GROMACS .gro file of C-alpha atoms in nm:
model
  466
    1MET     CA    1  13.081   7.105   6.438
    2MET     CA    2  13.173   7.281   6.118
    3ILE     CA    3  12.964   7.026   5.922
    4MET     CA    4  12.659   7.109   6.138
    5ASP     CA    5  12.714   7.480   6.081
    6ILE     CA    6  12.724   7.430   5.704
    7THR     CA    7  12.414   7.215   5.720
    8ILE     CA    8  12.224   7.480   5.918
    9LEU     CA    9  12.340   7.745   5.670
   10LEU     CA   10  12.219   7.545   5.375
   11TRP     CA   11  11.879   7.494   5.541
   12LEU     CA   12  11.850   7.867   5.598
   13VAL     CA   13  11.938   7.940   5.232
   14LEU     CA   14  11.677   7.689   5.117
   15LEU     CA   15  11.412   7.846   5.343
   16VAL     CA   16  11.492   8.190   5.203
   17LEU     CA   17  11.476   8.069   4.840
   18ASN     CA   18  11.153   7.885   4.913
   19GLY     CA   19  11.000   8.205   5.054
   20ILE     CA   20  11.104   8.404   4.747
   21PHE     CA   21  10.967   8.134   4.514
   22CYS     CA   22  10.634   8.121   4.699
   23GLN     CA   23  10.612   8.500   4.680
   24VAL     CA   24  10.669   8.489   4.304
   25ILE     CA   25  10.398   8.228   4.269
   26THR     CA   26  10.162   8.439   4.474
   27LEU     CA   27  10.230   8.743   4.259
   28THR     CA   28  10.182   8.538   3.940
   29LYS     CA   29   9.846   8.409   4.055
   30GLN     CA   30   9.685   8.747   4.055
   31ASP     CA   31   9.340   8.790   4.208
   32PRO     CA   32   9.062   8.862   3.944
   33CYS     CA   33   8.965   9.218   3.887
   34THR     CA   34   8.596   9.279   3.960
   35PRO     CA   35   8.495   9.628   3.856
   36LEU     CA   36   8.198   9.775   4.031
   37SER     CA   37   7.898   9.924   3.858
   38ALA     CA   38   7.795  10.274   3.969
   39GLY     CA   39   7.436  10.149   3.969
   40ASN     CA   40   7.321  10.467   3.805
   41SER     CA   41   7.229  10.501   3.432
   42SER     CA   42   7.361  10.858   3.431
   43ILE     CA   43   7.715  10.741   3.516
   44ASP     CA   44   7.947  10.579   3.261
   45ASP     CA   45   8.088  10.247   3.385
   46VAL     CA   46   8.342  10.224   3.102
   47PRO     CA   47   8.622  10.391   3.305
   48ALA     CA   48   8.591  10.124   3.576
   49ILE     CA   49   8.607   9.840   3.325
   50SER     CA   50   8.894  10.004   3.139
   51GLN     CA   51   9.092  10.035   3.463
   52ALA     CA   52   9.033   9.662   3.531
   53LEU     CA   53   9.169   9.584   3.187
   54ILE     CA   54   9.482   9.791   3.257
   55THR     CA   55   9.532   9.613   3.594
   56CYS     CA   56   9.445   9.258   3.493
   57GLY     CA   57   9.445   9.265   3.114
   58ASN     CA   58   9.788   9.106   3.069
   59GLY     CA   59   9.700   8.741   3.132
   60GLY     CA   60   9.468   8.815   3.419
   61THR     CA   61   9.091   8.777   3.477
   62ILE     CA   62   8.821   9.045   3.468
   63ILE     CA   63   8.477   8.950   3.598
   64ILE     CA   64   8.150   9.137   3.525
   65ARG     CA   65   7.958   9.003   3.822
   66ALA     CA   66   7.612   8.845   3.792
   67GLY     CA   67   7.320   9.069   3.883
   68GLU     CA   68   7.502   9.392   3.794
   69ILE     CA   69   7.426   9.626   3.501
   70PHE     CA   70   7.717   9.825   3.363
   71MET     CA   71   7.619  10.132   3.164
   72ILE     CA   72   7.816  10.178   2.846
   73ARG     CA   73   7.801  10.552   2.774
   74SER     CA   74   8.124  10.566   2.570
   75PRO     CA   75   8.312  10.312   2.349
   76LEU     CA   76   8.467  10.027   2.546
   77ASP     CA   77   8.805   9.938   2.392
   78PHE     CA   78   8.961   9.606   2.486
   79ARG     CA   79   9.310   9.681   2.345
   80ASN     CA   80   9.470   9.622   2.686
   81CYS     CA   81   9.358   9.258   2.680
   82ILE     CA   82   9.665   9.045   2.608
   83GLY     CA   83   9.570   8.686   2.679
   84CYS     CA   84   9.313   8.804   2.926
   85ASN     CA   85   9.008   8.620   3.054
   86PHE     CA   86   8.707   8.854   3.034
   87GLN     CA   87   8.415   8.686   3.205
   88ILE     CA   88   8.066   8.835   3.166
   89GLU     CA   89   7.801   8.711   3.411
   90GLY     CA   90   7.615   9.041   3.445
   91THR     CA   91   7.497   9.290   3.176
   92LEU     CA   92   7.679   9.539   2.961
   93LYS     CA   93   7.409   9.783   2.851
   94VAL     CA   94   7.456  10.061   2.594
   95LEU     CA   95   7.293  10.393   2.673
   96ASP     CA   96   7.067  10.494   2.385
   97ASP     CA   97   7.205  10.842   2.347
   98ILE     CA   98   7.126  10.908   1.974
   99ASP     CA   99   7.327  11.231   1.956
  100TYR     CA  100   7.640  11.099   2.131
  101TRP     CA  101   7.669  10.779   1.933
  102GLU     CA  102   7.624  10.923   1.585
  103GLY     CA  103   7.922  10.837   1.362
  104LYS     CA  104   8.099  10.628   1.626
  105THR     CA  105   8.252  10.302   1.491
  106ALA     CA  106   8.127  10.064   1.752
  107PHE     CA  107   8.007  10.027   2.110
  108PHE     CA  108   8.268   9.759   2.182
  109LEU     CA  109   8.608   9.767   2.011
  110MET     CA  110   8.832   9.459   2.001
  111THR     CA  111   9.135   9.643   1.859
  112ASN     CA  112   9.479   9.476   1.856
  113VAL     CA  113   9.356   9.211   2.106
  114VAL     CA  114   9.576   8.900   2.116
  115GLY     CA  115   9.481   8.579   2.288
  116GLY     CA  116   9.173   8.691   2.477
  117THR     CA  117   8.885   8.475   2.600
  118PHE     CA  118   8.545   8.642   2.636
  119HIS     CA  119   8.280   8.418   2.784
  120SER     CA  120   8.018   8.348   3.045
  121LEU     CA  121   8.056   8.046   3.269
  122THR     CA  122   7.686   8.044   3.364
  123GLY     CA  123   7.539   8.160   3.032
  124SER     CA  124   7.387   8.465   3.201
  125GLY     CA  125   7.624   8.714   3.039
  126LEU     CA  126   7.435   8.973   2.826
  127ILE     CA  127   7.543   9.250   2.595
  128ASP     CA  128   7.254   9.485   2.526
  129GLY     CA  129   7.285   9.734   2.240
  130SER     CA  130   6.960   9.923   2.318
  131GLY     CA  131   6.883   9.917   1.949
  132GLN     CA  132   6.514  10.010   1.952
  133ALA     CA  133   6.582  10.381   1.986
  134PHE     CA  134   6.830  10.367   1.698
  135TRP     CA  135   6.591  10.172   1.472
  136ASP     CA  136   6.309  10.416   1.544
  137TYR     CA  137   6.529  10.718   1.472
  138PHE     CA  138   6.679  10.563   1.152
  139ALA     CA  139   6.320  10.516   1.026
  140ILE     CA  140   6.284  10.894   1.004
  141ASN     CA  141   6.645  10.985   0.931
  142LYS     CA  142   6.816  10.752   0.686
  143THR     CA  143   7.141  10.947   0.696
  144TYR     CA  144   7.200  10.870   1.061
  145GLU     CA  145   7.525  10.668   1.104
  146ARG     CA  146   7.472  10.397   1.360
  147PRO     CA  147   7.763  10.220   1.545
  148LEU     CA  148   7.834   9.849   1.523
  149LEU     CA  149   7.782   9.645   1.839
  150ILE     CA  150   8.121   9.471   1.835
  151GLN     CA  151   8.412   9.513   1.594
  152PHE     CA  152   8.722   9.291   1.585
  153SER     CA  153   9.008   9.481   1.424
  154ASN     CA  154   9.363   9.345   1.379
  155SER     CA  155   9.297   9.086   1.651
  156SER     CA  156   9.388   8.726   1.676
  157ASN     CA  157   9.363   8.404   1.876
  158ILE     CA  158   9.039   8.500   2.039
  159ILE     CA  159   8.762   8.287   2.186
  160PHE     CA  160   8.415   8.446   2.218
  161THR     CA  161   8.159   8.211   2.357
  162LYS     CA  162   7.840   8.151   2.563
  163ILE     CA  163   7.717   8.512   2.559
  164LYS     CA  164   7.378   8.653   2.458
  165LEU     CA  165   7.376   8.961   2.239
  166ILE     CA  166   7.056   9.167   2.184
  167ASP     CA  167   6.935   9.468   1.992
  168PRO     CA  168   7.232   9.621   1.814
  169ALA     CA  169   7.188   9.960   1.653
  170PHE     CA  170   7.355   9.823   1.337
  171TRP     CA  171   7.547   9.496   1.273
  172PHE     CA  172   7.607   9.261   1.566
  173ILE     CA  173   7.966   9.149   1.494
  174PHE     CA  174   8.213   9.271   1.230
  175ILE     CA  175   8.556   9.102   1.189
  176THR     CA  176   8.802   9.293   0.974
  177ASN     CA  177   9.147   9.451   0.935
  178ASN     CA  178   9.348   9.132   0.906
  179SER     CA  179   9.198   8.967   1.210
  180MET     CA  180   9.259   8.589   1.226
  181ASN     CA  181   9.208   8.275   1.432
  182ILE     CA  182   8.887   8.385   1.602
  183LYS     CA  183   8.639   8.129   1.738
  184LEU     CA  184   8.284   8.239   1.806
  185SER     CA  185   8.058   7.972   1.949
  186ASP     CA  186   7.744   7.900   2.149
  187LEU     CA  187   7.603   8.251   2.100
  188VAL     CA  188   7.241   8.376   2.092
  189LEU     CA  189   7.180   8.688   1.883
  190SER     CA  190   6.841   8.857   1.892
  191ALA     CA  191   6.714   9.181   1.733
  192VAL     CA  192   6.337   9.211   1.765
  193SER     CA  193   6.157   9.538   1.733
  194THR     CA  194   5.867   9.640   1.964
  195SER     CA  195   5.749   9.913   1.732
  196GLN     CA  196   5.633   9.925   1.371
  197ASN     CA  197   5.996  10.001   1.267
  198ARG     CA  198   6.199   9.701   1.161
  199PRO     CA  199   6.545   9.627   1.306
  200LYS     CA  200   6.717   9.723   0.977
  201ASN     CA  201   7.077   9.630   0.899
  202THR     CA  202   7.111   9.406   1.205
  203ASP     CA  203   7.342   9.156   1.035
  204GLY     CA  204   7.450   8.871   1.265
  205PHE     CA  205   7.809   8.820   1.152
  206ASP     CA  206   7.998   9.015   0.888
  207THR     CA  207   8.344   8.889   0.794
  208GLY     CA  208   8.563   9.132   0.605
  209GLU     CA  209   8.938   9.131   0.568
  210CYS     CA  210   9.001   8.828   0.796
  211SER     CA  211   9.096   8.460   0.782
  212HIS     CA  212   9.050   8.139   0.976
  213ILE     CA  213   8.733   8.241   1.150
  214SER     CA  214   8.509   7.971   1.303
  215ILE     CA  215   8.139   8.039   1.378
  216SER     CA  216   7.952   7.748   1.543
  217ASN     CA  217   7.649   7.662   1.752
  218ILE     CA  218   7.466   7.991   1.682
  219HIS     CA  219   7.105   8.103   1.706
  220VAL     CA  220   7.021   8.428   1.526
  221THR     CA  221   6.689   8.618   1.509
  222ASN     CA  222   6.734   8.945   1.319
  223GLY     CA  223   6.625   9.169   1.030
  224ASP     CA  224   6.909   9.137   0.779
  225ASP     CA  225   7.184   8.895   0.673
  226CYS     CA  226   7.237   8.613   0.924
  227VAL     CA  227   7.600   8.582   0.808
  228SER     CA  228   7.753   8.801   0.540
  229PHE     CA  229   8.088   8.712   0.382
  230LYS     CA  230   8.222   9.039   0.255
  231TYR     CA  231   8.540   9.103   0.051
  232GLY     CA  232   8.860   8.978   0.206
  233SER     CA  233   8.689   8.680   0.376
  234ASP     CA  234   8.916   8.374   0.352
  235TYR     CA  235   8.883   8.040   0.526
  236ILE     CA  236   8.560   8.104   0.711
  237THR     CA  237   8.365   7.810   0.858
  238VAL     CA  238   8.007   7.821   0.981
  239ASN     CA  239   7.858   7.514   1.147
  240ASN     CA  240   7.536   7.441   1.325
  241ILE     CA  241   7.354   7.774   1.287
  242THR     CA  242   6.984   7.858   1.302
  243CYS     CA  243   6.868   8.183   1.139
  244ILE     CA  244   6.516   8.316   1.185
  245GLY     CA  245   6.366   8.604   0.985
  246SER     CA  246   6.695   8.693   0.820
  247HIS     CA  247   6.804   8.777   0.470
  248GLY     CA  248   7.001   8.458   0.462
  249LEU     CA  249   7.357   8.331   0.441
  250SER     CA  250   7.505   8.577   0.198
  251VAL     CA  251   7.819   8.613  -0.001
  252GLY     CA  252   7.849   8.988  -0.052
  253SER     CA  253   7.746   9.233  -0.150
  254LEU     CA  254   8.055   9.266  -0.366
  255GLY     CA  255   8.191   9.516  -0.621
  256MET     CA  256   8.035   9.835  -0.490
  257LYS     CA  257   8.340  10.058  -0.554
  258PRO     CA  258   8.601  10.047  -0.828
  259ASP     CA  259   8.909  10.106  -0.606
  260HIS     CA  260   8.995   9.740  -0.533
  261PRO     CA  261   8.910   9.381  -0.621
  262TYR     CA  262   8.638   9.209  -0.417
  263THR     CA  263   8.748   8.858  -0.336
  264VAL     CA  264   8.569   8.591  -0.116
  265LYS     CA  265   8.719   8.247  -0.100
  266ASN     CA  266   8.732   7.924   0.098
  267ILE     CA  267   8.396   7.948   0.268
  268TYR     CA  268   8.236   7.638   0.419
  269VAL     CA  269   7.888   7.644   0.572
  270SER     CA  270   7.725   7.330   0.711
  271ASN     CA  271   7.427   7.226   0.923
  272ALA     CA  272   7.226   7.543   0.876
  273LYS     CA  273   6.856   7.585   0.942
  274MET     CA  274   6.701   7.879   0.767
  275ILE     CA  275   6.352   7.979   0.892
  276ASN     CA  276   6.125   8.253   0.749
  277SER     CA  277   6.414   8.414   0.559
  278THR     CA  278   6.382   8.621   0.246
  279THR     CA  279   6.636   8.379   0.093
  280ALA     CA  280   6.818   8.096   0.255
  281THR     CA  281   7.142   8.137   0.062
  282ARG     CA  282   7.254   8.421  -0.155
  283ILE     CA  283   7.538   8.558  -0.370
  284LYS     CA  284   7.501   8.928  -0.451
  285PHE     CA  285   7.725   9.159  -0.654
  286PHE     CA  286   7.711   9.483  -0.845
  287PRO     CA  287   7.731   9.509  -1.225
  288GLY     CA  288   8.055   9.576  -1.411
  289GLY     CA  289   8.178   9.900  -1.561
  290PRO     CA  290   8.404  10.182  -1.441
  291SER     CA  291   8.196  10.250  -1.131
  292HIS     CA  292   8.236   9.907  -0.973
  293GLY     CA  293   8.516   9.673  -0.876
  294THR     CA  294   8.601   9.325  -1.000
  295VAL     CA  295   8.442   9.033  -0.821
  296ILE     CA  296   8.594   8.692  -0.749
  297VAL     CA  297   8.416   8.424  -0.547
  298ARG     CA  298   8.598   8.089  -0.520
  299ASN     CA  299   8.556   7.766  -0.327
  300VAL     CA  300   8.229   7.828  -0.148
  301THR     CA  301   8.031   7.532  -0.012
  302PHE     CA  302   7.684   7.525   0.145
  303LYS     CA  303   7.613   7.178   0.286
  304ASP     CA  304   7.325   7.028   0.482
  305VAL     CA  305   7.101   7.329   0.473
  306ILE     CA  306   6.733   7.304   0.576
  307VAL     CA  307   6.495   7.560   0.412
  308ASP     CA  308   6.182   7.630   0.612
  309ASN     CA  309   5.936   7.879   0.467
  310CYS     CA  310   6.203   8.094   0.301
  311ASP     CA  311   6.096   8.302  -0.005
  312TYR     CA  312   6.388   8.165  -0.209
  313ALA     CA  313   6.624   7.877  -0.130
  314LEU     CA  314   6.892   8.053  -0.338
  315GLN     CA  315   6.933   8.379  -0.513
  316VAL     CA  316   7.229   8.483  -0.726
  317ASP     CA  317   7.195   8.854  -0.797
  318ASN     CA  318   7.422   9.002  -1.071
  319CYS     CA  319   7.257   9.345  -1.064
  320TYR     CA  320   7.254   9.424  -0.690
  321GLU     CA  321   7.103   9.763  -0.601
  322SER     CA  322   7.135   9.872  -0.964
  323ASN     CA  323   6.887   9.950  -1.240
  324VAL     CA  324   6.834   9.731  -1.544
  325THR     CA  325   6.970   9.988  -1.789
  326THR     CA  326   7.302  10.010  -1.605
  327CYS     CA  327   7.331   9.629  -1.582
  328LYS     CA  328   7.266   9.587  -1.957
  329GLU     CA  329   7.525   9.852  -2.043
  330TYR     CA  330   7.778   9.717  -1.801
  331PRO     CA  331   7.712   9.343  -1.750
  332SER     CA  332   7.892   9.183  -1.461
  333ALA     CA  333   8.221   9.001  -1.534
  334ALA     CA  334   8.233   8.835  -1.194
  335GLU     CA  335   8.415   8.505  -1.153
  336LEU     CA  336   8.213   8.246  -0.964
  337SER     CA  337   8.414   7.925  -0.945
  338ASN     CA  338   8.373   7.604  -0.753
  339ILE     CA  339   8.047   7.705  -0.579
  340ARG     CA  340   7.872   7.398  -0.442
  341PHE     CA  341   7.535   7.334  -0.285
  342ILE     CA  342   7.516   6.990  -0.123
  343ASN     CA  343   7.215   6.831   0.044
  344ILE     CA  344   6.984   7.134   0.042
  345ASN     CA  345   6.638   7.032   0.160
  346GLY     CA  346   6.308   7.185   0.250
  347LYS     CA  347   6.018   7.399   0.135
  348THR     CA  348   5.992   7.764   0.031
  349SER     CA  349   5.714   8.009   0.119
  350LYS     CA  350   5.421   8.097  -0.103
  351LYS     CA  351   5.566   8.433  -0.212
  352TYR     CA  352   5.720   8.321  -0.543
  353ASP     CA  353   5.550   7.979  -0.577
  354PRO     CA  354   5.632   7.777  -0.785
  355ASN     CA  355   5.972   7.946  -0.812
  356ILE     CA  356   6.211   7.821  -0.548
  357ALA     CA  357   6.538   7.986  -0.664
  358LYS     CA  358   6.658   8.265  -0.890
  359ILE     CA  359   7.004   8.235  -1.045
  360ASN     CA  360   7.122   8.537  -1.246
  361CYS     CA  361   7.479   8.459  -1.337
  362PRO     CA  362   7.727   8.725  -1.449
  363PRO     CA  363   7.661   8.770  -1.826
  364SER     CA  364   8.024   8.843  -1.905
  365GLY     CA  365   8.180   8.632  -1.633
  366THR     CA  366   8.193   8.270  -1.517
  367CYS     CA  367   7.929   8.079  -1.324
  368ASP     CA  368   8.063   7.747  -1.200
  369ILE     CA  369   7.788   7.638  -0.963
  370THR     CA  370   7.714   7.276  -0.881
  371PHE     CA  371   7.412   7.122  -0.707
  372ILE     CA  372   7.422   6.781  -0.537
  373GLN     CA  373   7.114   6.645  -0.365
  374TRP     CA  374   6.905   6.958  -0.419
  375ASP     CA  375   6.558   6.879  -0.287
  376ILE     CA  376   6.357   7.197  -0.256
  377VAL     CA  377   5.983   7.226  -0.324
  378ALA     CA  378   5.734   7.512  -0.325
  379PRO     CA  379   5.404   7.486  -0.134
  380SER     CA  380   5.226   7.388  -0.460
  381GLY     CA  381   5.459   7.089  -0.493
  382ASN     CA  382   5.637   7.231  -0.797
  383SER     CA  383   6.005   7.327  -0.817
  384THR     CA  384   6.097   7.594  -1.073
  385VAL     CA  385   6.445   7.744  -1.077
  386LEU     CA  386   6.465   8.067  -1.272
  387CYS     CA  387   6.799   8.114  -1.448
  388SER     CA  388   6.980   8.355  -1.669
  389ASP     CA  389   7.328   8.319  -1.820
  390TYR     CA  390   7.377   7.990  -1.639
  391HIS     CA  391   7.499   7.792  -1.940
  392ASN     CA  392   7.587   7.464  -1.782
  393PRO     CA  393   7.344   7.379  -1.506
  394SER     CA  394   7.455   7.089  -1.295
  395GLY     CA  395   7.219   6.911  -1.063
  396ILE     CA  396   6.915   7.129  -1.134
  397ILE     CA  397   6.682   7.201  -1.425
  398CYS     CA  398   6.668   7.571  -1.519
  399LYS     CA  399   6.380   7.768  -1.659
  400GLY     CA  400   6.436   8.100  -1.835
  401ALA     CA  401   6.723   8.248  -2.028
  402THR     CA  402   6.926   7.926  -2.020
  403SER     CA  403   6.660   7.750  -2.232
  404SER     CA  404   6.784   7.588  -2.557
  405ALA     CA  405   6.602   7.842  -2.770
  406SER     CA  406   6.756   8.146  -2.609
  407PHE     CA  407   7.093   7.978  -2.608
  408LEU     CA  408   7.073   7.912  -2.980
  409PHE     CA  409   6.961   8.260  -3.067
  410ARG     CA  410   7.245   8.409  -2.867
  411ASN     CA  411   7.485   8.176  -3.062
  412SER     CA  412   7.395   8.248  -3.421
  413PHE     CA  413   7.687   8.043  -3.563
  414LEU     CA  414   7.563   7.727  -3.389
  415LEU     CA  415   7.206   7.795  -3.499
  416ILE     CA  416   7.304   7.834  -3.865
  417LEU     CA  417   7.515   7.519  -3.845
  418ILE     CA  418   7.227   7.315  -3.703
  419LEU     CA  419   6.984   7.445  -3.966
  420ARG     CA  420   7.222   7.374  -4.254
  421VAL     CA  421   7.280   7.021  -4.134
  422GLY     CA  422   6.906   6.969  -4.106
  423VAL     CA  423   6.838   7.100  -4.462
  424SER     CA  424   7.127   6.892  -4.602
  425ILE     CA  425   6.971   6.575  -4.452
  426LEU     CA  426   6.636   6.657  -4.611
  427MET     CA  427   6.801   6.718  -4.948
  428LEU     CA  428   6.992   6.390  -4.944
  429PRO     CA  429   6.919   6.174  -5.256
  430HIS     CA  430   6.779   5.844  -5.139
  431PRO     CA  431   6.950   5.527  -5.272
  432PRO     CA  432   6.736   5.286  -5.478
  433SER     CA  433   6.760   5.029  -5.205
  434HIS     CA  434   6.596   5.264  -4.948
  435PRO     CA  435   6.239   5.381  -4.928
  436GLN     CA  436   6.118   5.720  -5.047
  437GLY     CA  437   6.095   5.861  -4.695
  438PHE     CA  438   6.447   5.772  -4.588
  439SER     CA  439   6.570   6.134  -4.579
  440LEU     CA  440   6.271   6.236  -4.372
  441PHE     CA  441   6.346   5.947  -4.137
  442LEU     CA  442   6.705   6.064  -4.094
  443PHE     CA  443   6.585   6.416  -4.032
  444ILE     CA  444   6.351   6.297  -3.757
  445LEU     CA  445   6.639   6.106  -3.594
  446TYR     CA  446   6.848   6.422  -3.616
  447CYS     CA  447   6.580   6.628  -3.449
  448CYS     CA  448   6.542   6.368  -3.172
  449PHE     CA  449   6.916   6.381  -3.111
  450LEU     CA  450   6.908   6.763  -3.085
  451PHE     CA  451   6.615   6.751  -2.849
  452TYR     CA  452   6.787   6.499  -2.620
  453PHE     CA  453   7.115   6.690  -2.638
  454PHE     CA  454   6.982   7.026  -2.537
  455LEU     CA  455   6.739   6.883  -2.281
  456SER     CA  456   7.018   6.714  -2.093
  457ARG     CA  457   7.255   7.015  -2.128
  458LYS     CA  458   7.542   6.802  -2.016
  459THR     CA  459   7.786   6.935  -2.276
  460TYR     CA  460   7.686   7.301  -2.316
  461THR     CA  461   8.028   7.433  -2.253
  462ASN     CA  462   8.175   7.233  -2.539
  463PHE     CA  463   7.961   7.424  -2.790
  464MET     CA  464   7.972   7.778  -2.646
  465PHE     CA  465   8.062   8.056  -2.885
  466ILE     CA  466   7.986   8.355  -2.663
   0.00000   0.00000   0.00000
């Protein structure tokens, strides 16, 4: 009898524990938060979304439902997302209130977000920056400070995927302030003006002080840089990207202010298609001197890039947004090292035909740029690469200030040495066993050697006295 009582008691205990356990499981599996739109453009929907983030932001799910438009009349901050799942199937639309938004940092702030996933399961999710009003106003007021569309700041371990972004007032996406481990993929970015005013400064992706950022499977139509690697960018990969009408895949601009070094390193871009861009690839930096910072660009690779009707396939600009007088007085001392262009193919536009690239290296710095399988032609069928201060071209033939003549005149010691050797050969007494023109024959051989040597330019750096 006692044994039966104990057995019954144990069963009761198990039932109670099971109920508690099931209740814990039920609480853990929280229902998604689905904020409701007010359905009125005069009402700000940000408070409703913010409350959903407070309720479900810690590991929960927030759903912006399909068919609903949420008006963003104030900055939406996602700081309460800690491992949250933010699902956008409807539309987040910024109100184009010019006066209210002036000077604001961004419409959408990803500040101190850790482990969030922002995505659309159906691909219908849309973030609309209502940029047209801002572009039109900026055309008449260049001092107007426009907000970014999305800024990632001090955030990490984020996935941002399968969302369409349109018409930002300024840049689309800026990643900065020590953000890391962010994956952006399967995104469509579009900034197209319906007026005569261009969508200026609508950069696609700008990476600042951040590391280990992945950008893949992207389609961008805009009016400025497609991707811009700004100072502090480290270990950034871009793969499978199409850029239409942009200013290209750009390193920089760098060195604008003197208060800190400008370093960009470990950048890898592959499988890019550049269409109707002002330049497909670009490195841009300010001159030297006390008004600008030091510039270091290391370990940058552009691989498998298709150039389609771009004005330049490549531009290296050592005098960015500066006048010639300043750049001559304070030549850039930037360090460009291990910069590689691999399998770059296609055709430029007619704008600079036959010039397909312009490489102005830092006159007082280093310019370690290598080309492997560079196959770019202009519409005329010619392929001229304009160069200055690029003393050891590898994989291309330069035209311009890197010619042998200009190199020699800049290196007077080498020029005098070559002339003295030539004169000495002509003045050699010819042995009786050799014909009268033997010295002339040796001089011609010497000239042929010099011609071949400087034409190939394989060993320039061994004879540099700059």
